[in-house]
Each structure stands twice: as structure tokens, then as C-alpha cells.
Short mmCIF file of C-alpha atoms in Angstrom, two decimals:
data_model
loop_
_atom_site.label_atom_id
_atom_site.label_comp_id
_atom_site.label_asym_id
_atom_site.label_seq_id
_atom_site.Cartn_x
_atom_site.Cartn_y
_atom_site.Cartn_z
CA UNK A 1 0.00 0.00 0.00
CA UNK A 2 1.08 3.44 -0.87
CA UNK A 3 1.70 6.03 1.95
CA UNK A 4 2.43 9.09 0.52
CA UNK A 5 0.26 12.02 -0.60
CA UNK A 6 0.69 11.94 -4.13
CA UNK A 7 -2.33 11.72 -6.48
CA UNK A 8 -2.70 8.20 -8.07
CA UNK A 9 -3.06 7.29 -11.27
CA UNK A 10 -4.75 3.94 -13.01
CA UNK A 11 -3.25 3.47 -16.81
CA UNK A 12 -4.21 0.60 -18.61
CA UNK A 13 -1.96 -0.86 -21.76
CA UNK A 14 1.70 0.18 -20.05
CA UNK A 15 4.02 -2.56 -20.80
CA UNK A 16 5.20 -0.02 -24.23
CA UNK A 17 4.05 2.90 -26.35
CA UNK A 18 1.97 5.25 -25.14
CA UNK A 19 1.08 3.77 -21.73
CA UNK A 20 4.81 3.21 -20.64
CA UNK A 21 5.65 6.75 -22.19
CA UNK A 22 2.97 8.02 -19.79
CA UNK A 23 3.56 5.87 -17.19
CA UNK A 24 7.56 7.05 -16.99
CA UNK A 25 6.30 10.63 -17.56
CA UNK A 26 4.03 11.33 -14.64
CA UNK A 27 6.76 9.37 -12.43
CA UNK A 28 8.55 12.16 -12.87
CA UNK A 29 5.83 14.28 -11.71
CA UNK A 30 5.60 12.44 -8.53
CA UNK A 31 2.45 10.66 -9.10
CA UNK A 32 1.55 7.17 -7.67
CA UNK A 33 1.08 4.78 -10.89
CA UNK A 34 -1.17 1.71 -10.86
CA UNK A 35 -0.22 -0.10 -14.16
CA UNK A 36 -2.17 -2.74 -16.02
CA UNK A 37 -1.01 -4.45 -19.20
CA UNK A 38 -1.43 -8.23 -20.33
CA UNK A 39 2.65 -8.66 -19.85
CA UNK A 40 4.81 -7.64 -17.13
CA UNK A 41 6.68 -4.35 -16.62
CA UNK A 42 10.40 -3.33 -16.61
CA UNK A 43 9.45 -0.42 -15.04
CA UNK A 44 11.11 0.03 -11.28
CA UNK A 45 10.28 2.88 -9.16
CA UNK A 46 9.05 2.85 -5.55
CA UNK A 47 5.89 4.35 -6.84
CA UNK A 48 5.01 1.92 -9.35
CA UNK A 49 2.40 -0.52 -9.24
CA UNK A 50 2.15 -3.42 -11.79
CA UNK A 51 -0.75 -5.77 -12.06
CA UNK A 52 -0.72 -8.02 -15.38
CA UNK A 53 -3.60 -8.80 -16.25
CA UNK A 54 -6.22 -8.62 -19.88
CA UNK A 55 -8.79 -5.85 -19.66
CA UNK A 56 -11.13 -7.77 -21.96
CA UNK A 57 -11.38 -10.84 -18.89
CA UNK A 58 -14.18 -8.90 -16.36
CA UNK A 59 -13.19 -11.31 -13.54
CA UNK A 60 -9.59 -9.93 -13.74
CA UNK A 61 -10.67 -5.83 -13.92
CA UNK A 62 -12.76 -6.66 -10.86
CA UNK A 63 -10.09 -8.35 -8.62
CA UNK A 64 -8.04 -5.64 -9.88
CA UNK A 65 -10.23 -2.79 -8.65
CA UNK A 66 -11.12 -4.90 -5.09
CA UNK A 67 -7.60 -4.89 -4.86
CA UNK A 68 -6.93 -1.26 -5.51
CA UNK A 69 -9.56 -0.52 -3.11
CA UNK A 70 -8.35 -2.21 -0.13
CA UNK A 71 -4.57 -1.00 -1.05
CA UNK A 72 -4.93 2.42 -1.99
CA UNK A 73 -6.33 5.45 -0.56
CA UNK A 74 -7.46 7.56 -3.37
CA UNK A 75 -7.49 7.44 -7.07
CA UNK A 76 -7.45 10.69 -9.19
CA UNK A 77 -7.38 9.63 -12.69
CA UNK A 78 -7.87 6.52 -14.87
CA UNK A 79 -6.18 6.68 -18.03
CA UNK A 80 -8.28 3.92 -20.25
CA UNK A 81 -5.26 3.18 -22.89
CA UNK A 82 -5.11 -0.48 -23.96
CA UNK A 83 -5.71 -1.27 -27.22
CA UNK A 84 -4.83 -3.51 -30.28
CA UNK A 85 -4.50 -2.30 -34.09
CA UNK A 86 -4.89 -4.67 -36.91
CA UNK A 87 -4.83 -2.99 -41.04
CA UNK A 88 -6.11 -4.69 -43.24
CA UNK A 89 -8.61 -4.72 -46.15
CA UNK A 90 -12.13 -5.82 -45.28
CA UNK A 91 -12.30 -8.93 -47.64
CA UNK A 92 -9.25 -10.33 -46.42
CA UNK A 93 -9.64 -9.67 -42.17
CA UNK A 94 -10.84 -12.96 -40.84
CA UNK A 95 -13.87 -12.38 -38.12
CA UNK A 96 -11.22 -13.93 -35.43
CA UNK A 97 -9.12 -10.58 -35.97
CA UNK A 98 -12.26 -8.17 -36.05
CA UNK A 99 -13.27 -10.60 -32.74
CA UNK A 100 -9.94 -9.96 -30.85
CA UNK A 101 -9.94 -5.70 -31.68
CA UNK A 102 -13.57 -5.54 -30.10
CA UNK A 103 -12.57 -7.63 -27.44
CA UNK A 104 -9.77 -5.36 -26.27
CA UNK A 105 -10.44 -2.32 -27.51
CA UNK A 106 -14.37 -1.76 -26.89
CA UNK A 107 -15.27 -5.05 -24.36
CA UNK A 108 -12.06 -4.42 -22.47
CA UNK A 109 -12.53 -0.47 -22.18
CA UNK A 110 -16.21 -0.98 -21.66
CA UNK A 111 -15.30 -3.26 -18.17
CA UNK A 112 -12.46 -0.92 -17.35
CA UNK A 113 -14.37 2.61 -17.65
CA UNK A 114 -17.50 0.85 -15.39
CA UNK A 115 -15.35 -0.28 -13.10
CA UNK A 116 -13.57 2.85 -12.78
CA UNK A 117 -16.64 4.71 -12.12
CA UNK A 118 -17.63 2.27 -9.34
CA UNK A 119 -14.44 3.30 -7.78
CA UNK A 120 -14.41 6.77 -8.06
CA UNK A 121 -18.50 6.80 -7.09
CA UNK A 122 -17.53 6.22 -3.85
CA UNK A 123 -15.76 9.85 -3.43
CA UNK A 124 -17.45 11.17 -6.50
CA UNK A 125 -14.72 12.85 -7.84
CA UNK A 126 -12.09 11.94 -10.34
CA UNK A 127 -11.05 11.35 -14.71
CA UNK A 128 -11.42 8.68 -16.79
CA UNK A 129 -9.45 9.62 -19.83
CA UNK A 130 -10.09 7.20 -22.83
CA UNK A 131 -7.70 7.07 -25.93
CA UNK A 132 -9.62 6.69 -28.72
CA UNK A 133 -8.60 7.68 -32.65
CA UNK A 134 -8.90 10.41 -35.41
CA UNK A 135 -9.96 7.01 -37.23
CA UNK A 136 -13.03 6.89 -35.35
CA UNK A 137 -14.01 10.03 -37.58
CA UNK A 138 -12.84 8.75 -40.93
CA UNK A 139 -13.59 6.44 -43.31
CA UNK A 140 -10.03 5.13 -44.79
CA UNK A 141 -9.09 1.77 -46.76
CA UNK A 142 -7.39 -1.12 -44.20
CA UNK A 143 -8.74 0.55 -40.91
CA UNK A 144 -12.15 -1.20 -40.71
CA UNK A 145 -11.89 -3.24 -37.08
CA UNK A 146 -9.83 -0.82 -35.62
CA UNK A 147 -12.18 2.17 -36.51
CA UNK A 148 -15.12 0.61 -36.00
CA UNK A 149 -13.48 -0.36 -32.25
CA UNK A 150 -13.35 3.12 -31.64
CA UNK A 151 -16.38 4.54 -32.75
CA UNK A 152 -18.05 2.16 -31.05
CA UNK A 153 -16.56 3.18 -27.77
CA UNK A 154 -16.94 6.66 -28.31
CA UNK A 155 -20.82 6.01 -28.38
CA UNK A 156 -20.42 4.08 -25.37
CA UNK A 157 -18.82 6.96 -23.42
CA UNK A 158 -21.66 9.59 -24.37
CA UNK A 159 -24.24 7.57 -23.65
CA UNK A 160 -22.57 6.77 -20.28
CA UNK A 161 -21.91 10.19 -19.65
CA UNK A 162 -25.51 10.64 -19.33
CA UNK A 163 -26.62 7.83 -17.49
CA UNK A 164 -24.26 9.80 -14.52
CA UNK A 165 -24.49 13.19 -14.91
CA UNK A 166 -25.38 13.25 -11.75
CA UNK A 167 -21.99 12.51 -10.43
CA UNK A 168 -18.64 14.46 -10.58
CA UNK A 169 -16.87 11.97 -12.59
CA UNK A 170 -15.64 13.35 -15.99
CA UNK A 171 -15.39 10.48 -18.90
CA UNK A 172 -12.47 12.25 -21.54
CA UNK A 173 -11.95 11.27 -24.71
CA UNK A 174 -8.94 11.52 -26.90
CA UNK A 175 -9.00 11.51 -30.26
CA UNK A 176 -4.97 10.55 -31.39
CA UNK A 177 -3.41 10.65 -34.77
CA UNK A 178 -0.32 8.26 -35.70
CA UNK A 179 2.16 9.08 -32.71
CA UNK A 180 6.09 9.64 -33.46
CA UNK A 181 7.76 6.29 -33.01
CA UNK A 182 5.25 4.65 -30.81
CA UNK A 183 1.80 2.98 -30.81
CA UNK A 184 -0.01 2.35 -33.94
CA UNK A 185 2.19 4.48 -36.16
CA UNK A 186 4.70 1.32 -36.01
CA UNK A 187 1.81 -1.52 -36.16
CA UNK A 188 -0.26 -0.24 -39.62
CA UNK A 189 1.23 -0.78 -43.07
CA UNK A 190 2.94 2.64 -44.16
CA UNK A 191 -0.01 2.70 -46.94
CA UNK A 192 -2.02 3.19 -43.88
CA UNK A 193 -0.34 5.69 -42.11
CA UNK A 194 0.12 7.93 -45.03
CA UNK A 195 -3.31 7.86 -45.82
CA UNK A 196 -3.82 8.81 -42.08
CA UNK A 197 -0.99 11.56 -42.06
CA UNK A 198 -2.81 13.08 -45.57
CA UNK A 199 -5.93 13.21 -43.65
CA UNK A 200 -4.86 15.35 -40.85
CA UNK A 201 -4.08 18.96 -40.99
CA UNK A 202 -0.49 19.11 -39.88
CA UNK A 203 0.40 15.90 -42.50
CA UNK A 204 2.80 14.87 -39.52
CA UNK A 205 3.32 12.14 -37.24
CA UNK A 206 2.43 13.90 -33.36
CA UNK A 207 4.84 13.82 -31.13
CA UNK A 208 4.07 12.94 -27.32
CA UNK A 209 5.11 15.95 -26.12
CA UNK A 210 1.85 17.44 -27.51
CA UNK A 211 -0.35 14.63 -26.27
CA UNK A 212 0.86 14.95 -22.69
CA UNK A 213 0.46 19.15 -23.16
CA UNK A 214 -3.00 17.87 -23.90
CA UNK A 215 -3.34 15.39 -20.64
CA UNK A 216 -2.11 17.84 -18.50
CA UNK A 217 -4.99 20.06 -19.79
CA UNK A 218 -7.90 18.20 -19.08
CA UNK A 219 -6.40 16.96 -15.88
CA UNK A 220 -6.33 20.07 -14.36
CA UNK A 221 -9.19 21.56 -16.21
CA UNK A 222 -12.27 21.97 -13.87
CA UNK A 223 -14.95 21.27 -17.01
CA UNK A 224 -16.43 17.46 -17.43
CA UNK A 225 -16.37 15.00 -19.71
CA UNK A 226 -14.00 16.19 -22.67
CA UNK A 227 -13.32 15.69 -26.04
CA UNK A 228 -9.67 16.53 -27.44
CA UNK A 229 -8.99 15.64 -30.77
CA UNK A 230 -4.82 15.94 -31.03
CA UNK A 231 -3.32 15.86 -34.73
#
């Protein structure tokens, strides 16, 4: 159990890219870091927390969360990152591979972000940033599971953010292009990414010292329930 009085944050999908960038990043900030990921962490650091576990198994998120209630005091933010890509053209993606995005990307978030709430009901107060995609907007060739994923769990989130207005728990979205030299940018064909890149106004890759300008924003902002769109 953590002692301290730092703020603690929950991010999901930090054994690399994104998650482990964020995960080293608010280290360094002095935050307490709960980290979840289907493999095990190299991360050290007295206040680091790693549970390995996959977000898409409900028994697992909810041992998880018992867990983190009877060993942690209070929990600030819940940064919903895990996630799979898969490109490829519809005609050729076998249902197995459309099966295995949904599973992780929209049945996994869905049992994390419910969970989360649970947790955070009990103290109303708190984030629960979600990482979602510019994808989830467009319609581009080789994209179809992973887009869909997202859309899908964007309409999740909005209707969920109405079924607890009531309560001071704000449910962020993030809406990421391809990301400099992590995350999907290095697991899409470069047909993919291109046609991604083309799409966006900046035609660049973003680098993560935007996105975590961007988390820093709607951490400390005092408005609910978000939506960021970073490109």
C-alpha cells in the first residue's frame, strides 16, 4: 500500500508505447502509478504498481479494482489506454481478428471505464481519460476493425456520460493521430499511415510531447467529460 500524498493514477496498456511513455512521464511528476497491461513491466520505481492482467477478462478488472480498493487510498485519474491495431482490407480480415480488436479495444474499455466509475463513485470525484482515434471520424481503406473499435466506444462513453451526470466523474476522450515512433504508427502498413498523415491537418506524425500538453490540460481543467482531438 502506498503512503504518501501523491495523487494516483490507473493506466491501462503500459508494458510499451503510449502507456509506458505516460507511465515514466508522470513518475517524474511524482504521481503514484497503478499499471495494467497483459505482460509484465520493466518499469522500477518505488511508486510503481504493476498488475498483469487482460482488460477484456471482467473477472480480472474486478479483482483488480477490489484490490486497488483495499490497497490504496485515493485514485485521481484513470487513463483507459489499452488497445490492439490490426490494417487490413475488409475482404481479407478474418472475423477472429475483427473478434480480438472488439474484445480489447471496446469489451475491455467498456469493463475498465464501469469499473472505474464504481471506484471513483464512492468519493465522486475523479477522470477517466479514454484514448480513442482520429480514425473513429474517418472512413479510410485497411482501418475497418480498428475504426469501428473506436467509434463504437466513443458512443459508449456519451451515452454513459448521461446515465451519470449526476456525479462528478468526468469520462475524456482523446481523439490521437499516428504518434512519433510509438503505438499504432509502427503496427499499420505505411499505406495506412500515409493515408492517415494526408488526412490530418499538420500531414505529420504527433509527437508525445503534444499529447501529454494535452493530458495535463484536461487533468487540471475543472470542465467534465472532454473531447480533445490531437493531430
Amino acid at each position: 500500500m502506498l503512503v504518501n500524498d501523491n495523487e494516483t493514477f490507473i493506466i491501462t496498456g503500459t508494458s510499451r508505447g503510449l502507456g509506458k511513455n505516460l507511465v515514466n512521464y508522470y513518475l517524474n511528476k511524482s504521481k503514484n502509478i497503478i499499471g495494467v497491461s497483459r505482460s509484465s513491466s520493466s518499469i522500477i520505481h518505488k511508486n510503481y504498481t504493476h498488475f498483469t492482467l487482460d482488460v477484456s477478462s471482467e473477472n480480472d478488472v474486478k479483482e483488480l479494482f477490489r484490490n486497488i480498493r483495499k490497497n490504496f487510498q485515493n485514485i485521481n485519474c484513470v487513463i483507459n489506454n489499452a488497445a490492439v491495431s490490426y490494417s487490413n482490407n475488409i475482404l481479407l480480415t478474418p472475423a477472429k481478428e475483427l473478434e480480438h480488436v472488439m474484445k480489447i479495444n471496446l469489451i475491455g474499455s467498456f469493463i475498465v471505464i464501469k469499473e472505474a466509475v464504481k471506484l471513483l463513485k464512492k468519493k465522486n470525484h475523479g477522470r477517466i481519460i479514454s484514448i480513442s482515434s482520429i480514425l473513429a471520424k474517418k472512413s479510410l481503406p485497411g482501418t475497418s476493425a480498428y475504426s469501428s473499435s473506436k467509434v463504437a466506444l466513443e458512443k459508449f462513453i456519451e451515452i454513459f456520460r448521461e446515465e451519470i451526470e449526476n456525479l462528478e466523474i468526468s469520462l475524456d476522450i482523446i481523439n490521437l493521430s499516428a504518434i512519433e515512433g510509438i503505438g499504432m504508427s509502427n503496427e499499420i502498413s505505411e499505406d495506412a499511415k500515409n493515408a492517415i498523415l494526408m488526412s490530418t491537418s499538420s500531414k505529420k506524425l504527433i509527437k508525445f510531447d503534444d499529447i501529454i500538453s494535452e493530458f495535463n490540460k484536461i487533468i487540471d481543467s475543472g470542465k467534465k467529460n472532454l473531447n480533445v482531438v490531437i493531430q
